[in-house]
Every structure is written in structure tokens, then in C-alpha cells.
Amino acid sequence: MQVRLNGEMREVPDGVTVAGLLVHLGVKAQRVAVEVNESVVTKDRYEKHALGPGDSVEIVAFVGGG
Amino acid sequence: MPQSQDTWSIGGHVHTSRLLVGTGKYRDFPTMQKALAASGAELVTVAVRRLDLSKKGAESLLEWIPKGMKLLPNTAACFTADEAIRTARLGRELGMGELVKLEVIGDRRTLFPDVEGLVQASKVLVKEGFTVLPYTNDDPVTAKKLEDAGCAAVMPLGAPIGSGLGIRNPYNIRIIMETVKVPVLVDAGVGTASDAALAMELGAVAVLMNTAIAEAKEPVLMAEAMRDAVSAGRKAFLAGRIPMKLHAAASSPMTGLIGT
């Protein structure tokens, strides 16, 4: 299925969870925060939160800033 | 007063350093790390951005921030209250803290705040339990609205972000300090050490800066200069400066001169 991931349409496994998506992308969960359809998904819900087709996912991290 | 006793607090945390520093614009992480350490800052700002999914295992900023420094996530480059609110929530999830430096920007060229959006976003975030530190114009009326919205501090600009123009309206900063009871931090505009000292001499609780240190020729030395300037300015404020006079007031006796 397709989801919008950080602004770009990407193919991901059907029904993948947030935890599964991070593994799929090779991203360390402790370093990022995830938002699905404009709501934060807290780390304790990564395993349960399954993505649906067309979901908008943002994966963010801290960068330098003032 | 020994400096260790001259503390201030925000969100229940007591701080000794009155210099807050940013982590942007450094030429490399090792330079940033040394400058942060030299500044003596206890609070450092960070931004929240999309992870670059094409760069696996990229170096994390956090590994280069000295231990013991507390993160202050910002909502830089957010142009609406909604964007700022979403960014603040993501920052909280990343940092596991309630502090947020709230920015809602109204104009790309000057990066001046959109004060209407700022007040709106403040109200929402305060309700959600955030300790909100809004970056705002040097406008006492807005500062009061932000205080009424429940912000833990107000952070008027000295001059536009990254401009290095110094404290352009010291009188407004003073009026803001008369107007609100929450701590007033001067944020943005500092170009060199004397600007930081001036902000503190006016009575600011603390000063926040990034570019003045990060883009100095020698960032580590400038960080040290800023630490000293903030400390000197604070001491001068506490000591109480003399009033300005138009004419001279001699320091040496005017009597007992030879040949009179």
C-alpha cells in the first residue's frame, strides 16, 4: 500500500505498524517522533498502531536550531 | 551575592546560567560541542525537522550536546498556530520534556512573529501542560497577552533573528519588564558581547542567542565572551548603575589644589 511519508508517496507493506515501518526504514525508534494524520503516535503505541492506505506519516528528529 | 545563589527558574527547574544558546549554524558538531561547553549554558535550543530517510545512520545532534544540558525544542519556521502546535507536540515526544520555545513567524524576510498566531498557539499549548516560552515582538501589549495566556516567560526580540543588530529598543524591553510578572528573556538580535551585557543591564532574566556565537570567527571564544558578558551585565544590574548626568561630577576633590 502507499502512504505519504515525510511528504512523499512511498510503498510500504500492507497494514504495517509504526514499529514495523521504522524497522522497514532502518530508523532507531528512540531518536525520532512520529505523527500519523497530524496526531502524534507515542512510543508505547508504535506496536499497535497499524497504518492504512493513504495515511500521512511524519518522522522527525532534533536538528540544530536557535 | 555569590553567583551560585543568583538563580532563576522556569517550569520548576532552577537555573544558574542566564545564557541560553542555540545549536544551529555551526560549521561542525565538534565546534558546537566546545562552544556549548564554553558558554556555560544550561538550556539549549533545538529544532524539529523531518528525518532525512535517505541518510541512514546519520550523526545525531544529541550525541554532541554536552551531558547535563536541558533541551528547549523550538517551533522555528512555523507560520501558523497549527503548525507550531503540531511541532511542539512532536518536540515533546522527542525530548520528553514540557518546555517549548514557541515561534509563530509572520514574515519571511524579517522573521518577525505573528503575534496573533502566537497568542492562539500559547493558549492551546498551555492547556496541554506545556511550559511555553514565546519568542515575541518587543511589544508590551503582546507580552501581557502572552502572560495572560499562561506562558511561563516572554522572550521579546532585541532585533531580527540572526541580524546581529543588538538591542534596538531597550525602552520597550524595560516597559515589558514593568508590564509582566513572568520572567523576560531577550531572544534574538545579539551580535556581540556588549549587546548581551546591555540586555542583562536592562534587567532581563536571561538572554538567548545562536548566530552571534555560531557564526563568529572563533565560536568557542565568543561563547566564553558571551558567558562573561551575561554575567557582567547581570552583576551591573544588581549593583545598580549611576544615573546619567549631562555635566561632569568630579571624582577627585576640587579643593586643596597646589598654587591656590
mmCIF file of C-alpha atoms in Angstrom:
data_model
loop_
_atom_site.group_PDB
_atom_site.id
_atom_site.type_symbol
_atom_site.label_atom_id
_atom_site.label_comp_id
_atom_site.label_asym_id
_atom_site.label_seq_id
_atom_site.Cartn_x
_atom_site.Cartn_y
_atom_site.Cartn_z
ATOM 1 C CA MET A 1 0.000 0.000 0.000
ATOM 2 C CA GLN A 2 1.008 3.605 -0.432
ATOM 3 C CA VAL A 3 1.432 6.117 2.387
ATOM 4 C CA ARG A 4 2.654 9.694 2.332
ATOM 5 C CA LEU A 5 5.935 9.548 4.216
ATOM 6 C CA ASN A 6 7.594 12.877 5.052
ATOM 7 C CA GLY A 7 5.764 14.418 2.129
ATOM 8 C CA GLU A 8 6.482 11.708 -0.458
ATOM 9 C CA MET A 9 4.328 8.775 -1.550
ATOM 10 C CA ARG A 10 6.055 5.524 -0.601
ATOM 11 C CA GLU A 11 5.187 1.837 -0.950
ATOM 12 C CA VAL A 12 5.114 0.085 2.420
ATOM 13 C CA PRO A 13 3.913 -3.402 3.488
ATOM 14 C CA ASP A 14 0.091 -3.660 3.825
ATOM 15 C CA GLY A 15 -1.118 -2.929 7.356
ATOM 16 C CA VAL A 16 2.374 -2.241 8.672
ATOM 17 C CA THR A 17 2.522 -0.835 12.206
ATOM 18 C CA VAL A 18 4.511 2.261 13.113
ATOM 19 C CA ALA A 19 7.064 -0.011 14.806
ATOM 20 C CA GLY A 20 7.229 -2.148 11.660
ATOM 21 C CA LEU A 21 7.634 0.900 9.443
ATOM 22 C CA LEU A 22 10.604 2.143 11.497
ATOM 23 C CA VAL A 23 12.247 -1.286 11.232
ATOM 24 C CA HIS A 24 11.466 -1.338 7.478
ATOM 25 C CA LEU A 25 13.187 2.065 7.147
ATOM 26 C CA GLY A 26 16.090 1.179 9.429
ATOM 27 C CA VAL A 27 15.280 4.033 11.797
ATOM 28 C CA LYS A 28 16.039 3.834 15.530
ATOM 29 C CA ALA A 29 12.776 4.450 17.360
ATOM 30 C CA GLN A 30 14.347 6.211 20.335
ATOM 31 C CA ARG A 31 15.716 9.011 18.143
ATOM 32 C CA VAL A 32 12.519 10.006 16.369
ATOM 33 C CA ALA A 33 8.958 11.126 16.931
ATOM 34 C CA VAL A 34 6.128 10.020 14.676
ATOM 35 C CA GLU A 35 2.946 11.745 13.635
ATOM 36 C CA VAL A 36 0.182 9.987 11.673
ATOM 37 C CA ASN A 37 -2.517 12.123 10.069
ATOM 38 C CA GLU A 38 -1.420 15.127 12.135
ATOM 39 C CA SER A 39 -1.589 13.350 15.517
ATOM 40 C CA VAL A 40 1.470 12.253 17.491
ATOM 41 C CA VAL A 41 1.781 8.493 17.972
ATOM 42 C CA THR A 42 3.519 7.970 21.303
ATOM 43 C CA LYS A 43 6.217 5.314 21.537
ATOM 44 C CA ASP A 44 4.057 2.993 23.648
ATOM 45 C CA ARG A 45 1.600 2.753 20.724
ATOM 46 C CA TYR A 46 4.133 2.003 17.944
ATOM 47 C CA GLU A 47 3.463 -1.752 18.075
ATOM 48 C CA LYS A 48 -0.316 -1.387 17.955
ATOM 49 C CA HIS A 49 -0.802 1.491 15.544
ATOM 50 C CA ALA A 50 -1.355 -0.031 12.094
ATOM 51 C CA LEU A 51 -1.117 2.275 9.106
ATOM 52 C CA GLY A 52 -3.795 2.433 6.437
ATOM 53 C CA PRO A 53 -3.528 3.256 2.726
ATOM 54 C CA GLY A 54 -3.029 6.965 2.106
ATOM 55 C CA ASP A 55 -2.048 7.755 5.701
ATOM 56 C CA SER A 56 0.161 10.786 6.099
ATOM 57 C CA VAL A 57 3.198 9.926 8.225
ATOM 58 C CA GLU A 58 5.799 12.345 9.527
ATOM 59 C CA ILE A 59 9.011 11.052 11.095
ATOM 60 C CA VAL A 60 11.012 13.807 12.766
ATOM 61 C CA ALA A 61 14.189 14.256 14.783
ATOM 62 C CA PHE A 62 16.026 17.066 16.509
ATOM 63 C CA VAL A 63 18.383 19.155 14.403
ATOM 64 C CA GLY A 64 20.427 22.229 15.238
ATOM 65 C CA GLY A 65 18.344 25.363 15.725
ATOM 66 C CA GLY A 66 18.083 28.616 17.618
ATOM 67 C CA MET B 1 25.850 37.949 46.275
ATOM 68 C CA PRO B 2 27.728 34.791 45.287
ATOM 69 C CA GLN B 3 26.783 33.893 41.754
ATOM 70 C CA SER B 4 25.692 30.406 42.795
ATOM 71 C CA GLN B 5 22.826 31.963 44.777
ATOM 72 C CA ASP B 6 21.641 34.218 41.964
ATOM 73 C CA THR B 7 19.308 31.745 40.327
ATOM 74 C CA TRP B 8 16.164 31.917 38.223
ATOM 75 C CA SER B 9 13.621 29.266 37.427
ATOM 76 C CA ILE B 10 11.341 28.178 34.649
ATOM 77 C CA GLY B 11 8.907 25.264 34.629
ATOM 78 C CA GLY B 12 10.015 24.218 38.102
ATOM 79 C CA HIS B 13 13.695 23.971 37.157
ATOM 80 C CA VAL B 14 16.225 26.236 38.828
ATOM 81 C CA HIS B 15 18.990 27.655 36.657
ATOM 82 C CA THR B 16 22.250 29.381 37.467
ATOM 83 C CA SER B 17 23.312 30.296 33.936
ATOM 84 C CA ARG B 18 21.452 33.196 32.379
ATOM 85 C CA LEU B 19 22.708 32.453 28.897
ATOM 86 C CA LEU B 20 20.625 30.192 26.662
ATOM 87 C CA VAL B 21 22.207 29.105 23.397
ATOM 88 C CA GLY B 22 21.098 27.619 20.106
ATOM 89 C CA THR B 23 22.587 24.688 18.246
ATOM 90 C CA GLY B 24 22.094 25.880 14.645
ATOM 91 C CA LYS B 25 24.557 27.156 12.036
ATOM 92 C CA TYR B 26 27.750 25.648 13.483
ATOM 93 C CA ARG B 27 30.379 24.597 10.949
ATOM 94 C CA ASP B 28 30.609 21.167 12.566
ATOM 95 C CA PHE B 29 29.455 19.251 15.638
ATOM 96 C CA PRO B 30 32.824 19.287 17.497
ATOM 97 C CA THR B 31 32.937 23.114 17.308
ATOM 98 C CA MET B 32 29.342 23.287 18.528
ATOM 99 C CA GLN B 33 30.109 20.965 21.416
ATOM 100 C CA LYS B 34 33.079 23.080 22.549
ATOM 101 C CA ALA B 35 31.113 26.323 22.195
ATOM 102 C CA LEU B 36 28.157 24.959 24.167
ATOM 103 C CA ALA B 37 30.504 23.891 26.949
ATOM 104 C CA ALA B 38 32.301 27.272 26.925
ATOM 105 C CA SER B 39 29.001 29.168 27.123
ATOM 106 C CA GLY B 40 28.128 27.544 30.448
ATOM 107 C CA ALA B 41 24.507 27.392 29.264
ATOM 108 C CA GLU B 42 22.097 25.008 30.959
ATOM 109 C CA LEU B 43 19.332 25.304 28.364
ATOM 110 C CA VAL B 44 19.974 24.762 24.650
ATOM 111 C CA THR B 45 17.502 25.171 21.824
ATOM 112 C CA VAL B 46 16.964 22.546 19.143
ATOM 113 C CA ALA B 47 14.691 22.408 16.097
ATOM 114 C CA VAL B 48 12.321 19.632 14.995
ATOM 115 C CA ARG B 49 12.637 18.550 11.357
ATOM 116 C CA ARG B 50 11.731 15.674 9.072
ATOM 117 C CA LEU B 51 14.262 12.885 9.317
ATOM 118 C CA ASP B 52 16.257 12.533 6.106
ATOM 119 C CA LEU B 53 15.317 8.960 5.212
ATOM 120 C CA SER B 54 17.982 8.787 2.510
ATOM 121 C CA LYS B 55 20.807 9.137 5.068
ATOM 122 C CA LYS B 56 20.823 6.034 7.206
ATOM 123 C CA GLY B 57 22.706 6.256 10.481
ATOM 124 C CA ALA B 58 23.391 9.977 10.119
ATOM 125 C CA GLU B 59 25.075 11.526 13.130
ATOM 126 C CA SER B 60 22.654 12.621 15.774
ATOM 127 C CA LEU B 61 22.835 16.173 17.063
ATOM 128 C CA LEU B 62 22.032 14.913 20.547
ATOM 129 C CA GLU B 63 25.290 12.971 20.821
ATOM 130 C CA TRP B 64 27.145 16.288 20.580
ATOM 131 C CA ILE B 65 25.227 18.199 23.225
ATOM 132 C CA PRO B 66 27.188 18.115 26.498
ATOM 133 C CA LYS B 67 25.620 15.967 29.226
ATOM 134 C CA GLY B 68 23.512 17.810 31.754
ATOM 135 C CA MET B 69 22.239 20.421 29.310
ATOM 136 C CA LYS B 70 18.469 20.617 29.075
ATOM 137 C CA LEU B 71 16.821 20.731 25.667
ATOM 138 C CA LEU B 72 14.463 23.513 24.691
ATOM 139 C CA PRO B 73 12.742 22.433 21.451
ATOM 140 C CA ASN B 74 11.604 25.287 19.227
ATOM 141 C CA THR B 75 8.886 25.671 16.623
ATOM 142 C CA ALA B 76 11.092 27.691 14.277
ATOM 143 C CA ALA B 77 9.835 28.290 10.742
ATOM 144 C CA CYS B 78 6.220 27.566 11.664
ATOM 145 C CA PHE B 79 3.972 30.129 10.004
ATOM 146 C CA THR B 80 0.649 29.162 11.576
ATOM 147 C CA ALA B 81 -0.513 28.406 15.089
ATOM 148 C CA ASP B 82 -1.491 24.877 13.962
ATOM 149 C CA GLU B 83 1.956 24.086 12.564
ATOM 150 C CA ALA B 84 3.568 25.396 15.733
ATOM 151 C CA ILE B 85 1.255 23.320 17.931
ATOM 152 C CA ARG B 86 1.983 20.129 15.962
ATOM 153 C CA THR B 87 5.717 20.825 16.064
ATOM 154 C CA ALA B 88 5.615 21.477 19.811
ATOM 155 C CA ARG B 89 3.835 18.148 20.374
ATOM 156 C CA LEU B 90 6.466 16.325 18.299
ATOM 157 C CA GLY B 91 9.220 18.112 20.199
ATOM 158 C CA ARG B 92 7.735 16.984 23.488
ATOM 159 C CA GLU B 93 7.581 13.399 22.223
ATOM 160 C CA LEU B 94 11.242 13.628 21.160
ATOM 161 C CA GLY B 95 12.562 15.386 24.207
ATOM 162 C CA MET B 96 10.295 14.006 26.921
ATOM 163 C CA GLY B 97 10.050 17.481 28.439
ATOM 164 C CA GLU B 98 7.351 20.135 28.675
ATOM 165 C CA LEU B 99 9.465 23.116 27.632
ATOM 166 C CA VAL B 100 8.867 24.729 24.265
ATOM 167 C CA LYS B 101 10.297 27.839 22.673
ATOM 168 C CA LEU B 102 7.210 28.866 20.740
ATOM 169 C CA GLU B 103 7.697 30.620 17.436
ATOM 170 C CA VAL B 104 4.915 31.540 15.040
ATOM 171 C CA ILE B 105 6.500 33.518 12.244
ATOM 172 C CA GLY B 106 4.599 36.149 10.304
ATOM 173 C CA ASP B 107 7.069 37.329 7.685
ATOM 174 C CA ARG B 108 9.831 35.504 5.809
ATOM 175 C CA ARG B 109 12.154 38.462 5.310
ATOM 176 C CA THR B 110 12.264 39.724 8.893
ATOM 177 C CA LEU B 111 11.111 36.540 10.655
ATOM 178 C CA PHE B 112 9.034 38.809 12.873
ATOM 179 C CA PRO B 113 6.480 36.900 14.957
ATOM 180 C CA ASP B 114 2.817 36.643 14.033
ATOM 181 C CA VAL B 115 1.617 37.777 17.433
ATOM 182 C CA GLU B 116 -1.999 36.761 16.844
ATOM 183 C CA GLY B 117 -0.977 33.189 15.988
ATOM 184 C CA LEU B 118 1.479 33.213 18.876
ATOM 185 C CA VAL B 119 -1.194 34.018 21.453
ATOM 186 C CA GLN B 120 -3.547 31.410 19.920
ATOM 187 C CA ALA B 121 -0.917 28.678 19.962
ATOM 188 C CA SER B 122 0.143 29.629 23.508
ATOM 189 C CA LYS B 123 -3.382 29.124 24.831
ATOM 190 C CA VAL B 124 -3.623 25.637 23.313
ATOM 191 C CA LEU B 125 -0.175 24.505 24.455
ATOM 192 C CA VAL B 126 -0.566 25.861 27.992
ATOM 193 C CA LYS B 127 -3.801 23.816 28.290
ATOM 194 C CA GLU B 128 -1.851 20.748 27.173
ATOM 195 C CA GLY B 129 0.620 21.235 30.007
ATOM 196 C CA PHE B 130 3.497 22.796 28.110
ATOM 197 C CA THR B 131 5.833 25.309 29.710
ATOM 198 C CA VAL B 132 5.605 27.896 26.944
ATOM 199 C CA LEU B 133 8.409 30.381 26.246
ATOM 200 C CA PRO B 134 7.160 32.511 23.355
ATOM 201 C CA TYR B 135 9.510 34.364 21.018
ATOM 202 C CA THR B 136 7.725 37.667 20.563
ATOM 203 C CA ASN B 137 7.974 41.224 19.333
ATOM 204 C CA ASP B 138 9.292 43.891 21.678
ATOM 205 C CA ASP B 139 5.691 44.920 22.289
ATOM 206 C CA PRO B 140 4.437 45.257 25.870
ATOM 207 C CA VAL B 141 0.779 44.734 24.889
ATOM 208 C CA THR B 142 1.540 41.390 23.253
ATOM 209 C CA ALA B 143 3.754 40.425 26.187
ATOM 210 C CA LYS B 144 0.807 40.978 28.529
ATOM 211 C CA LYS B 145 -1.477 38.881 26.315
ATOM 212 C CA LEU B 146 1.073 36.066 26.374
ATOM 213 C CA GLU B 147 1.328 36.256 30.142
ATOM 214 C CA ASP B 148 -2.471 36.174 30.405
ATOM 215 C CA ALA B 149 -2.478 33.135 28.100
ATOM 216 C CA GLY B 150 -0.419 31.316 30.730
ATOM 217 C CA CYS B 151 3.066 31.497 29.209
ATOM 218 C CA ALA B 152 5.851 30.796 31.708
ATOM 219 C CA ALA B 153 8.002 33.635 30.335
ATOM 220 C CA VAL B 154 8.089 36.101 27.475
ATOM 221 C CA MET B 155 11.015 36.393 25.097
ATOM 222 C CA PRO B 156 10.988 39.691 23.212
ATOM 223 C CA LEU B 157 13.444 40.085 20.362
ATOM 224 C CA GLY B 158 16.339 42.513 20.598
ATOM 225 C CA ALA B 159 16.425 42.675 16.786
ATOM 226 C CA PRO B 160 15.533 40.270 13.945
ATOM 227 C CA ILE B 161 16.810 36.688 14.261
ATOM 228 C CA GLY B 162 20.411 36.371 13.073
ATOM 229 C CA SER B 163 20.703 40.103 12.327
ATOM 230 C CA GLY B 164 23.283 40.941 14.989
ATOM 231 C CA LEU B 165 21.752 44.420 15.274
ATOM 232 C CA GLY B 166 21.727 44.338 19.065
ATOM 233 C CA ILE B 167 19.002 45.648 21.365
ATOM 234 C CA ARG B 168 17.124 48.036 19.063
ATOM 235 C CA ASN B 169 14.507 49.165 21.517
ATOM 236 C CA PRO B 170 15.804 48.985 25.073
ATOM 237 C CA TYR B 171 12.952 51.184 26.277
ATOM 238 C CA ASN B 172 10.312 48.716 25.118
ATOM 239 C CA ILE B 173 12.207 45.873 26.769
ATOM 240 C CA ARG B 174 12.114 47.860 30.015
ATOM 241 C CA ILE B 175 8.402 48.582 29.620
ATOM 242 C CA ILE B 176 7.773 44.872 29.026
ATOM 243 C CA MET B 177 9.590 44.125 32.287
ATOM 244 C CA GLU B 178 7.343 46.613 34.075
ATOM 245 C CA THR B 179 4.243 45.138 32.422
ATOM 246 C CA VAL B 180 4.575 41.417 33.096
ATOM 247 C CA LYS B 181 5.401 39.395 36.186
ATOM 248 C CA VAL B 182 6.759 36.340 34.333
ATOM 249 C CA PRO B 183 10.483 36.257 33.510
ATOM 250 C CA VAL B 184 11.546 38.331 30.497
ATOM 251 C CA LEU B 185 14.285 36.804 28.353
ATOM 252 C CA VAL B 186 15.790 38.702 25.450
ATOM 253 C CA ASP B 187 15.847 36.406 22.444
ATOM 254 C CA ALA B 188 17.452 37.188 19.082
ATOM 255 C CA GLY B 189 19.393 40.125 17.722
ATOM 256 C CA VAL B 190 22.520 39.882 19.855
ATOM 257 C CA GLY B 191 25.630 40.485 17.736
ATOM 258 C CA THR B 192 28.426 40.780 20.245
ATOM 259 C CA ALA B 193 29.173 40.684 23.949
ATOM 260 C CA SER B 194 28.121 44.263 24.722
ATOM 261 C CA ASP B 195 24.623 43.525 23.350
ATOM 262 C CA ALA B 196 24.268 40.632 25.774
ATOM 263 C CA ALA B 197 25.553 42.775 28.635
ATOM 264 C CA LEU B 198 23.076 45.522 27.747
ATOM 265 C CA ALA B 199 20.150 43.085 27.776
ATOM 266 C CA MET B 200 21.150 41.954 31.242
ATOM 267 C CA GLU B 201 21.749 45.521 32.461
ATOM 268 C CA LEU B 202 18.186 46.339 31.445
ATOM 269 C CA GLY B 203 17.056 43.633 33.863
ATOM 270 C CA ALA B 204 16.376 40.703 31.567
ATOM 271 C CA VAL B 205 16.285 37.405 33.427
ATOM 272 C CA ALA B 206 18.356 35.768 30.698
ATOM 273 C CA VAL B 207 19.498 36.100 27.085
ATOM 274 C CA LEU B 208 19.057 33.575 24.268
ATOM 275 C CA MET B 209 21.322 33.627 21.231
ATOM 276 C CA ASN B 210 22.600 31.406 18.451
ATOM 277 C CA THR B 211 24.088 33.141 15.399
ATOM 278 C CA ALA B 212 26.311 35.544 17.356
ATOM 279 C CA ILE B 213 28.250 32.553 18.681
ATOM 280 C CA ALA B 214 27.869 30.013 15.868
ATOM 281 C CA GLU B 215 28.925 32.384 13.094
ATOM 282 C CA ALA B 216 31.682 34.218 14.960
ATOM 283 C CA LYS B 217 35.150 33.600 13.512
ATOM 284 C CA GLU B 218 36.018 31.805 16.759
ATOM 285 C CA PRO B 219 32.753 30.396 18.119
ATOM 286 C CA VAL B 220 34.308 28.901 21.256
ATOM 287 C CA LEU B 221 35.965 32.189 22.236
ATOM 288 C CA MET B 222 32.736 34.091 21.510
ATOM 289 C CA ALA B 223 30.769 31.643 23.653
ATOM 290 C CA GLU B 224 33.148 32.433 26.509
ATOM 291 C CA ALA B 225 32.790 36.173 25.842
ATOM 292 C CA MET B 226 29.008 35.846 25.953
ATOM 293 C CA ARG B 227 29.150 33.919 29.212
ATOM 294 C CA ASP B 228 31.267 36.693 30.723
ATOM 295 C CA ALA B 229 29.084 39.462 29.257
ATOM 296 C CA VAL B 230 25.867 37.962 30.598
ATOM 297 C CA SER B 231 27.474 37.540 33.996
ATOM 298 C CA ALA B 232 28.885 41.109 33.959
ATOM 299 C CA GLY B 233 25.596 42.609 32.787
ATOM 300 C CA ARG B 234 23.694 40.761 35.473
ATOM 301 C CA LYS B 235 26.084 41.947 38.194
ATOM 302 C CA ALA B 236 25.832 45.549 36.940
ATOM 303 C CA PHE B 237 22.043 45.324 37.031
ATOM 304 C CA LEU B 238 22.107 44.031 40.611
ATOM 305 C CA ALA B 239 24.708 46.613 41.636
ATOM 306 C CA GLY B 240 22.574 49.475 40.293
ATOM 307 C CA ARG B 241 24.068 51.852 37.788
ATOM 308 C CA ILE B 242 24.537 55.566 38.498
ATOM 309 C CA PRO B 243 22.095 57.984 36.905
ATOM 310 C CA MET B 244 23.270 59.679 33.702
ATOM 311 C CA LYS B 245 24.177 63.343 34.068
ATOM 312 C CA LEU B 246 24.738 65.935 31.375
ATOM 313 C CA HIS B 247 27.725 67.574 33.074
ATOM 314 C CA ALA B 248 30.795 66.331 34.917
ATOM 315 C CA ALA B 249 30.844 65.321 38.565
ATOM 316 C CA ALA B 250 34.485 65.321 39.641
ATOM 317 C CA SER B 251 35.947 62.155 41.092
ATOM 318 C CA SER B 252 38.872 63.958 42.736
ATOM 319 C CA PRO B 253 38.488 66.733 45.335
ATOM 320 C CA MET B 254 38.150 70.188 43.757
ATOM 321 C CA THR B 255 39.786 71.801 46.859
ATOM 322 C CA GLY B 256 43.327 71.644 48.274
ATOM 323 C CA LEU B 257 44.964 72.145 44.916
ATOM 324 C CA ILE B 258 48.554 73.443 44.929
ATOM 325 C CA GLY B 259 49.187 77.034 43.935
ATOM 326 C CA THR B 260 45.787 78.275 45.080
#
